[in-house]
Amino acid sequence: MKHLLSLLFLFIASAIHAEDGSQLWLRYGTNAKSATVIANTASPTIAIATDELRQHFRGATVSLLKDRALQPEAFAVNTADGKVTITAGDDFGLLYGTYELLRQQETGGVHNLQTAPKYPLRVLNHWDNLDLSVERGYAGKSIWRWEEIDGQNGTMSEWMQQRVRQYCRANASIGINGSVLNNVNASPNILTTDYLMKVKVLADAFRPYGIRVYLSINFASPMVLGATTTADPLDSSVAKWWCAKADEIYQLIPDFGGFLVKANSEGQPGPGDYHRTHADGANMLAAALKPHKGIVMWRSFVYGANHKGEDRVMQAVSEFKPMDGKFADNVILQSKNGPLDFQPREPYAPIFDNIKKTPQMAELQITQEYLGQSLHLVYLAPMWKEFFSFVSPDLLKGIAGVANIGDTDGWCGHPFSQANWYAFGRLAWNPDMTSEAIANEWLQQTFTGEKAFIEAMGEVMMSSREACVDYMMPLGLHHIFKFDHHYGPEPDGFKAEYPIEWCPVYYHKADKDGVGFERTTKGTGATKQYRQPYSKIYDSLETCPEEYLLWFHHVAWDFKMKNGKTLWQNLQVHYDRGVSEVARYCDVWQQMRPYVDAARWQHVADLLDTQLDNAREWRNVCLNYFGSFAGK
Ligand code: GCV
């Protein structure tokens, strides 16, 4: 019987067309009847919308109506008597409405809907270098193959054309409207005329899809490129160079979005090199961009410069709070969701409580630097929703996501990592969407609408982030990763030649008495940076949520927790649970064989085996190490 079943599985699986994931969630059915599309406006954007509908919409007629009375980008889908009307304030809204209609078709049926984006800025941050390597990229090399872009003639290779088109379709389908092309650890060369002409080719290709191009800049660019002798933001030759550079960029790219800046952080140059403030630096760039309506996204991820020795998680507030109100009005402060660095779980970053007069945007990390990279199935939407439960989406002006995209066929490495790109876009449009709803629609579009598959894999996705926290660093442990690559566990990590903030032992502070970082008023006082009631809640051992316990407190090994077990016992419970969850995912995936094409099924099965091995390694290494202090 078992043998027969396996044969049946094999038969069904091989009948399902093998896929490489390159179509992402845009795997529209092939039986479109060539809908009639009527539009009251014409543009390259409308041509794309019309083409998508003709090829993929299975209804009879769609009307695209531009109504300038409506807000830009917003749209409504209305259906009556078999006819669908999409109404929007501009052509991009009509394109978004088109993709919404196709999504509805693939996920349960066309229905009326009216929607507007929560934020005007919904931006991917690529950490792509000009040599095609991708910092924290786990899906091959950069998709921006600069050699294959001819800036003089405004053309791209065949591969680039196809890749860029699919990139734009994917982003437009989830409402992403901006792309920072290069790494925040930026090469000054991106601002040379040669590169800018190539950037223009990309910007031209992105434009009809409503995607603006932004660039990360190196603060010392004018000096490194040999045009000035200093990069001091208050030096007039420097300011003049940036103004001329902005003029040049806007000549080429009239809708250029602006600059993203990492300054005086992790070795990057910045205004601090000249004893100037971040506001001095940001405002000088803002003045250059202002006549063109460009913006500066200035990162608050700054540590180790002016506040050496201070608890790293406190340094952003210490640095930027005194500058609040001193930034030009086209500067936005961009901060990571947590105060440390994209850990599997962090409390929210208190900078969002402390900055009142400067517009802020959140930076989320889609690439799984600290969450198993492209080898672990970890769905990140629940983590981002957790952040929104502390930091009101109303407070923000925009959302940035560090992209997980590379040049591999499947875009993101792990087939399920595509879900994180998708979820980022959906939440940037509407942070009120539930993680479940997003997982559900992504699964239906990416794999199949079969109920048994959606239910089983929806549950796996929803529990996967908590499982990852459990097998890596439960109960508020953080940054106990191996040096540099941040993949496996290294709780004993210490290197005298490295800044102490890069060493795991700095973060867990395990000793014979206990474990955890005392950040209460008895320790570094980081809890004081939070608004009430969190400041008070986190400060007390009795009220601190257990998921943040060792983030805020140094706790005795035999401390009795809410379930009556000791801290040490609970650590074991969490690590074991993380491992058994991944083992369960492997079993669930075995049952999914009939629903997935053989190529993607095998790929995920192999990855889950790796994830299980890794989870066991994390548990064993961490329990052995901490057990040696706990005397267990
Ligand atoms: C782009 C962490 C990462 C770095 C990254 C940095 C940042 O330190 O490990 O790769 O650099 O954050 O966000 O600037």
Short mmCIF file of C-alpha atoms in Angstrom, two decimals, residues 219-595:
data_model
loop_
_atom_site.label_atom_id
_atom_site.label_comp_id
_atom_site.label_asym_id
_atom_site.label_seq_id
_atom_site.Cartn_x
_atom_site.Cartn_y
_atom_site.Cartn_z
CA PHE A 219 29.94 60.79 2.31
CA ALA A 220 33.54 61.33 1.24
CA SER A 221 32.74 61.01 -2.49
CA PRO A 222 33.94 64.44 -3.70
CA MET A 223 37.24 63.98 -1.92
CA VAL A 224 37.78 60.35 -2.95
CA LEU A 225 36.92 61.17 -6.55
CA GLY A 226 39.55 63.88 -6.45
CA ALA A 227 37.33 66.93 -6.85
CA THR A 228 37.89 68.45 -3.40
CA THR A 229 40.50 68.22 -0.68
CA THR A 230 37.98 67.64 2.09
CA ALA A 231 34.49 66.19 2.60
CA ASP A 232 33.64 68.64 5.38
CA PRO A 233 29.95 69.42 4.91
CA LEU A 234 30.46 73.05 5.91
CA ASP A 235 33.17 73.60 3.32
CA SER A 236 31.75 75.53 0.37
CA SER A 237 33.66 73.53 -2.26
CA VAL A 238 32.07 70.36 -0.90
CA ALA A 239 28.54 71.76 -0.86
CA LYS A 240 29.06 73.10 -4.37
CA TRP A 241 30.22 69.70 -5.62
CA TRP A 242 27.12 68.00 -4.22
CA CYS A 243 24.84 70.62 -5.79
CA ALA A 244 26.47 70.12 -9.18
CA LYS A 245 26.27 66.35 -8.77
CA ALA A 246 22.58 66.55 -7.91
CA ASP A 247 22.01 68.74 -11.00
CA GLU A 248 23.81 66.18 -13.15
CA ILE A 249 21.76 63.32 -11.74
CA TYR A 250 18.45 65.11 -12.29
CA GLN A 251 19.44 66.02 -15.84
CA LEU A 252 19.67 62.30 -16.49
CA ILE A 253 16.90 61.10 -14.18
CA PRO A 254 14.28 63.81 -13.60
CA ASP A 255 12.35 61.70 -11.04
CA PHE A 256 15.42 60.52 -9.10
CA GLY A 257 14.34 59.81 -5.51
CA GLY A 258 17.36 60.88 -3.48
CA PHE A 259 20.22 59.60 -1.33
CA LEU A 260 20.50 56.97 1.39
CA VAL A 261 23.40 57.60 3.76
CA LYS A 262 25.35 55.50 6.25
CA ALA A 263 27.74 57.94 7.88
CA ASN A 264 30.22 57.53 10.71
CA SER A 265 29.17 53.96 11.24
CA GLU A 266 31.26 50.81 10.95
CA GLY A 267 34.15 52.67 9.34
CA GLN A 268 32.14 54.72 6.84
CA PRO A 269 33.12 58.38 6.47
CA GLY A 270 30.79 61.09 7.68
CA PRO A 271 30.46 64.62 9.01
CA GLY A 272 31.89 63.46 12.34
CA ASP A 273 35.29 63.19 10.65
CA TYR A 274 35.26 67.01 10.64
CA HIS A 275 33.62 67.41 14.06
CA ARG A 276 30.33 68.21 12.37
CA THR A 277 27.01 66.70 13.35
CA HIS A 278 24.82 64.27 11.45
CA ALA A 279 22.42 67.19 10.95
CA ASP A 280 25.21 69.25 9.33
CA GLY A 281 25.94 66.41 6.95
CA ALA A 282 22.35 65.53 6.13
CA ASN A 283 21.31 69.15 5.62
CA MET A 284 24.14 69.86 3.21
CA LEU A 285 22.98 66.95 1.01
CA ALA A 286 19.34 67.91 1.51
CA ALA A 287 20.07 71.40 0.20
CA ALA A 288 21.58 69.94 -2.97
CA LEU A 289 18.53 67.74 -3.57
CA LYS A 290 15.85 70.19 -2.48
CA PRO A 291 15.47 72.14 -5.77
CA HIS A 292 14.76 68.79 -7.45
CA LYS A 293 12.36 67.55 -4.75
CA GLY A 294 14.77 64.80 -3.73
CA ILE A 295 15.11 63.43 -0.21
CA VAL A 296 17.88 62.24 2.10
CA MET A 297 17.31 59.03 4.03
CA TRP A 298 19.85 59.32 6.83
CA ARG A 299 20.47 56.14 8.82
CA SER A 300 20.54 56.16 12.59
CA PHE A 301 22.47 52.85 12.68
CA VAL A 302 25.46 54.52 14.25
CA TYR A 303 27.58 53.19 17.07
CA GLY A 304 31.13 53.24 18.31
CA ALA A 305 31.91 56.78 17.14
CA ASN A 306 30.92 59.51 19.59
CA HIS A 307 29.62 57.17 22.28
CA LYS A 308 32.34 54.57 22.56
CA GLY A 309 31.85 52.46 25.65
CA GLU A 310 28.15 53.15 25.95
CA ASP A 311 25.78 50.18 25.67
CA ARG A 312 25.52 49.77 21.89
CA VAL A 313 21.71 49.59 21.88
CA MET A 314 21.55 53.05 23.48
CA GLN A 315 23.85 54.91 21.14
CA ALA A 316 21.38 55.85 18.39
CA VAL A 317 19.15 57.70 20.86
CA SER A 318 22.13 59.34 22.54
CA GLU A 319 23.40 60.53 19.19
CA PHE A 320 20.22 61.62 17.44
CA LYS A 321 17.87 62.83 20.18
CA PRO A 322 19.79 66.07 20.75
CA MET A 323 19.61 66.73 16.99
CA ASP A 324 15.85 66.28 16.70
CA GLY A 325 14.38 69.35 15.01
CA LYS A 326 17.67 70.34 13.44
CA PHE A 327 17.23 68.43 10.21
CA ALA A 328 16.01 70.00 6.96
CA ASP A 329 12.48 69.07 6.00
CA ASN A 330 13.56 66.75 3.17
CA VAL A 331 15.61 64.56 5.53
CA ILE A 332 14.11 61.36 6.90
CA LEU A 333 15.76 59.43 9.69
CA GLN A 334 15.88 55.73 8.79
CA SER A 335 16.14 53.32 11.72
CA LYS A 336 16.25 49.56 12.03
CA ASN A 337 13.28 48.00 13.80
CA GLY A 338 15.39 46.92 16.77
CA PRO A 339 18.10 48.87 18.60
CA LEU A 340 20.87 46.35 17.88
CA ASP A 341 20.92 44.75 14.45
CA PHE A 342 18.15 42.68 12.86
CA GLN A 343 18.33 39.89 15.44
CA PRO A 344 15.73 37.08 15.33
CA ARG A 345 14.02 38.93 18.18
CA GLU A 346 14.71 42.36 19.58
CA PRO A 347 12.54 44.74 21.54
CA TYR A 348 11.58 47.68 19.33
CA ALA A 349 14.13 50.45 18.82
CA PRO A 350 13.43 53.26 21.31
CA ILE A 351 14.56 55.86 18.78
CA PHE A 352 10.97 55.72 17.54
CA ASP A 353 9.88 57.01 20.99
CA ASN A 354 12.48 59.75 21.17
CA ILE A 355 12.41 61.54 17.85
CA LYS A 356 9.43 63.89 17.65
CA LYS A 357 10.23 66.56 15.09
CA THR A 358 12.06 64.66 12.37
CA PRO A 359 10.24 62.41 9.90
CA GLN A 360 11.15 58.77 10.45
CA MET A 361 11.11 55.59 8.42
CA ALA A 362 11.70 52.02 9.51
CA GLU A 363 14.34 49.77 7.98
CA LEU A 364 13.42 46.09 7.99
CA GLN A 365 15.75 43.36 6.80
CA ILE A 366 14.24 41.04 4.22
CA THR A 367 17.50 39.23 3.62
CA GLN A 368 17.90 36.73 6.47
CA GLU A 369 21.33 37.75 7.69
CA TYR A 370 20.66 36.49 11.19
CA LEU A 371 17.80 34.12 10.46
CA GLY A 372 19.40 31.23 8.64
CA GLN A 373 20.16 33.17 5.46
CA SER A 374 18.80 31.45 2.37
CA LEU A 375 18.93 28.02 3.97
CA HIS A 376 16.21 28.29 6.61
CA LEU A 377 12.48 28.58 6.13
CA VAL A 378 11.65 31.59 8.28
CA TYR A 379 8.66 33.76 7.45
CA LEU A 380 9.36 37.27 8.67
CA ALA A 381 5.94 38.94 8.56
CA PRO A 382 5.12 38.00 12.20
CA MET A 383 8.37 39.66 13.30
CA TRP A 384 7.52 42.87 11.45
CA LYS A 385 3.98 42.84 12.80
CA GLU A 386 5.45 42.50 16.29
CA PHE A 387 7.40 45.71 15.62
CA PHE A 388 4.23 47.47 14.46
CA SER A 389 2.50 46.40 17.66
CA PHE A 390 4.95 48.66 19.53
CA VAL A 391 5.66 51.37 16.98
CA SER A 392 2.48 52.70 15.47
CA PRO A 393 2.56 52.62 11.67
CA ASP A 394 1.03 56.12 11.88
CA LEU A 395 4.30 57.45 13.23
CA LEU A 396 6.26 56.61 10.10
CA LYS A 397 6.64 58.26 6.71
CA GLY A 398 8.02 55.25 4.94
CA ILE A 399 9.34 51.72 5.05
CA ALA A 400 12.60 50.38 3.69
CA GLY A 401 13.45 46.70 3.32
CA VAL A 402 16.95 45.31 2.81
CA ALA A 403 16.42 43.15 -0.26
CA ASN A 404 17.05 39.40 -0.45
CA ILE A 405 17.32 39.36 -4.23
CA GLY A 406 20.15 37.91 -6.29
CA ASP A 407 20.81 36.60 -9.76
CA THR A 408 19.90 32.95 -9.07
CA ASP A 409 16.97 31.63 -11.06
CA GLY A 410 14.73 31.58 -8.01
CA TRP A 411 15.66 35.15 -7.02
CA CYS A 412 15.96 34.64 -3.24
CA GLY A 413 17.76 31.31 -2.70
CA HIS A 414 15.15 29.54 -0.58
CA PRO A 415 11.80 29.23 -2.37
CA PHE A 416 10.10 30.35 0.84
CA SER A 417 12.32 33.42 1.15
CA GLN A 418 10.35 34.89 -1.74
CA ALA A 419 7.51 35.17 0.75
CA ASN A 420 9.51 37.71 2.74
CA TRP A 421 9.95 40.00 -0.27
CA TYR A 422 6.25 39.63 -0.96
CA ALA A 423 5.24 40.25 2.66
CA PHE A 424 7.44 43.32 2.90
CA GLY A 425 5.65 44.93 -0.03
CA ARG A 426 2.20 44.00 1.18
CA LEU A 427 2.88 45.37 4.67
CA ALA A 428 4.48 48.53 3.32
CA TRP A 429 1.24 49.14 1.45
CA ASN A 430 -0.97 48.14 4.35
CA PRO A 431 0.62 47.37 7.72
CA ASP A 432 -2.78 46.31 9.04
CA MET A 433 -2.81 43.17 6.91
CA THR A 434 -2.36 40.03 8.97
CA SER A 435 0.66 37.81 8.50
CA GLU A 436 -1.73 34.89 7.94
CA ALA A 437 -3.56 36.63 5.12
CA ILE A 438 -0.29 37.50 3.40
CA ALA A 439 1.08 33.96 3.78
CA ASN A 440 -2.15 32.56 2.48
CA GLU A 441 -2.25 34.64 -0.68
CA TRP A 442 1.46 34.15 -1.32
CA LEU A 443 1.13 30.35 -1.03
CA GLN A 444 -1.84 30.28 -3.35
CA GLN A 445 -0.07 32.28 -6.02
CA THR A 446 3.35 30.70 -5.63
CA PHE A 447 2.34 27.06 -5.25
CA THR A 448 -1.30 26.00 -5.37
CA GLY A 449 -4.74 26.89 -4.07
CA GLU A 450 -5.28 23.37 -2.62
CA LYS A 451 -6.76 23.84 0.83
CA ALA A 452 -4.75 21.07 2.47
CA PHE A 453 -1.51 22.63 1.24
CA ILE A 454 -2.42 26.18 2.22
CA GLU A 455 -3.49 25.16 5.71
CA ALA A 456 -0.47 23.01 6.42
CA MET A 457 2.14 25.36 4.99
CA GLY A 458 0.41 28.47 6.29
CA GLU A 459 0.81 27.03 9.77
CA VAL A 460 4.46 26.18 9.15
CA MET A 461 5.17 29.69 7.92
CA MET A 462 3.35 31.31 10.81
CA SER A 463 5.23 29.34 13.46
CA SER A 464 8.63 29.43 11.72
CA ARG A 465 9.98 32.69 13.16
CA GLU A 466 9.25 31.62 16.73
CA ALA A 467 10.90 28.26 15.99
CA CYS A 468 13.99 30.09 14.74
CA VAL A 469 14.14 32.24 17.88
CA ASP A 470 13.83 29.06 19.94
CA TYR A 471 16.63 27.12 18.30
CA MET A 472 18.95 30.14 17.97
CA MET A 473 18.53 32.52 20.87
CA PRO A 474 15.44 32.25 23.05
CA LEU A 475 14.39 34.32 26.07
CA GLY A 476 16.09 37.51 24.93
CA LEU A 477 19.54 36.13 24.11
CA HIS A 478 21.08 37.97 21.18
CA HIS A 479 24.04 38.25 18.86
CA ILE A 480 25.63 34.92 19.72
CA PHE A 481 26.41 34.26 16.08
CA LYS A 482 29.66 33.23 14.52
CA PHE A 483 31.83 36.16 13.63
CA ASP A 484 31.53 37.94 10.30
CA HIS A 485 29.20 35.62 8.42
CA HIS A 486 26.58 35.46 11.18
CA TYR A 487 25.38 31.98 10.28
CA GLY A 488 26.05 29.43 13.03
CA PRO A 489 26.36 29.67 16.83
CA GLU A 490 29.45 30.98 18.62
CA PRO A 491 28.39 31.91 22.14
CA ASP A 492 32.00 31.84 23.36
CA GLY A 493 33.02 34.31 20.65
CA PHE A 494 35.63 36.84 21.72
CA LYS A 495 38.41 38.45 19.71
CA ALA A 496 40.59 41.02 21.41
CA GLU A 497 41.30 42.70 18.07
CA TYR A 498 37.57 43.28 17.35
CA PRO A 499 35.37 46.01 18.84
CA ILE A 500 33.75 44.49 21.90
CA GLU A 501 30.30 45.17 20.37
CA TRP A 502 31.01 42.49 17.79
CA CYS A 503 31.73 39.79 20.38
CA PRO A 504 29.00 37.39 21.54
CA VAL A 505 30.34 37.28 25.12
CA TYR A 506 29.58 41.01 25.42
CA TYR A 507 25.92 40.30 24.78
CA HIS A 508 25.10 37.31 27.00
CA LYS A 509 27.48 37.98 29.88
CA ALA A 510 27.14 34.40 31.15
CA ASP A 511 28.87 33.65 34.44
CA LYS A 512 28.38 31.22 37.26
CA ASP A 513 25.58 33.34 38.73
CA GLY A 514 23.48 33.75 35.66
CA VAL A 515 23.14 35.07 32.14
CA GLY A 516 21.86 38.18 30.35
CA PHE A 517 22.67 41.85 29.83
CA GLU A 518 21.61 44.12 32.71
CA ARG A 519 20.07 47.04 30.85
CA THR A 520 17.79 48.17 33.64
CA THR A 521 18.33 51.19 35.83
CA LYS A 522 20.63 48.92 37.86
CA GLY A 523 22.71 48.37 34.74
CA THR A 524 23.22 50.46 31.62
CA GLY A 525 19.83 52.16 31.95
CA ALA A 526 18.69 51.34 28.40
CA THR A 527 15.17 50.78 29.74
CA LYS A 528 14.99 54.52 30.42
CA GLN A 529 15.03 55.22 26.69
CA TYR A 530 11.59 53.63 26.32
CA ARG A 531 8.25 55.37 26.67
CA GLN A 532 5.95 54.36 29.49
CA PRO A 533 4.66 51.83 30.24
CA TYR A 534 7.46 49.89 28.51
CA SER A 535 10.21 51.63 30.42
CA LYS A 536 8.74 50.42 33.70
CA ILE A 537 7.68 47.01 32.41
CA TYR A 538 11.10 46.18 30.97
CA ASP A 539 12.93 47.51 34.01
CA SER A 540 11.44 45.03 36.44
CA LEU A 541 12.36 41.36 36.52
CA GLU A 542 8.81 40.59 37.58
CA THR A 543 7.09 42.33 34.68
CA CYS A 544 9.61 42.05 31.85
CA PRO A 545 8.11 39.83 29.10
CA GLU A 546 9.99 36.54 29.12
CA GLU A 547 10.83 36.83 25.43
CA TYR A 548 12.98 39.88 26.32
CA LEU A 549 14.22 38.64 29.69
CA LEU A 550 17.92 38.22 28.95
CA TRP A 551 17.96 41.31 26.75
CA PHE A 552 17.20 43.49 29.75
CA HIS A 553 18.24 41.45 32.80
CA HIS A 554 21.12 39.39 34.10
CA VAL A 555 19.18 36.48 35.56
CA ALA A 556 20.17 33.71 37.97
CA TRP A 557 20.28 30.23 36.47
CA ASP A 558 17.77 28.95 39.03
CA PHE A 559 15.42 31.95 38.73
CA LYS A 560 11.86 30.61 38.81
CA MET A 561 9.93 31.59 35.70
CA LYS A 562 6.17 31.83 35.17
CA ASN A 563 5.77 28.14 34.39
CA GLY A 564 7.48 27.18 37.67
CA LYS A 565 10.61 25.92 35.93
CA THR A 566 14.00 27.54 36.36
CA LEU A 567 15.68 29.73 33.78
CA TRP A 568 18.10 26.94 32.91
CA GLN A 569 15.25 24.45 32.45
CA ASN A 570 13.36 26.91 30.30
CA LEU A 571 16.37 27.47 28.09
CA GLN A 572 16.42 23.74 27.44
CA VAL A 573 12.68 23.70 26.76
CA HIS A 574 13.01 26.46 24.17
CA TYR A 575 16.03 24.98 22.39
CA ASP A 576 14.33 21.56 22.28
CA ARG A 577 11.12 23.07 21.01
CA GLY A 578 12.94 24.89 18.22
CA VAL A 579 14.50 21.64 17.04
CA SER A 580 11.28 19.65 17.26
CA GLU A 581 9.42 22.32 15.32
CA VAL A 582 11.86 22.04 12.42
CA ALA A 583 11.60 18.23 12.57
CA ARG A 584 7.84 18.67 12.32
CA TYR A 585 8.23 20.96 9.28
CA CYS A 586 10.24 18.21 7.57
CA ASP A 587 7.36 15.79 8.18
CA VAL A 588 4.74 18.24 7.00
CA TRP A 589 6.71 18.87 3.82
CA GLN A 590 6.80 15.13 3.10
CA GLN A 591 3.00 15.24 2.96
CA MET A 592 3.11 18.17 0.53
CA ARG A 593 4.66 16.19 -2.27
CA PRO A 594 1.47 15.79 -4.32
CA TYR A 595 0.93 19.54 -4.45
#
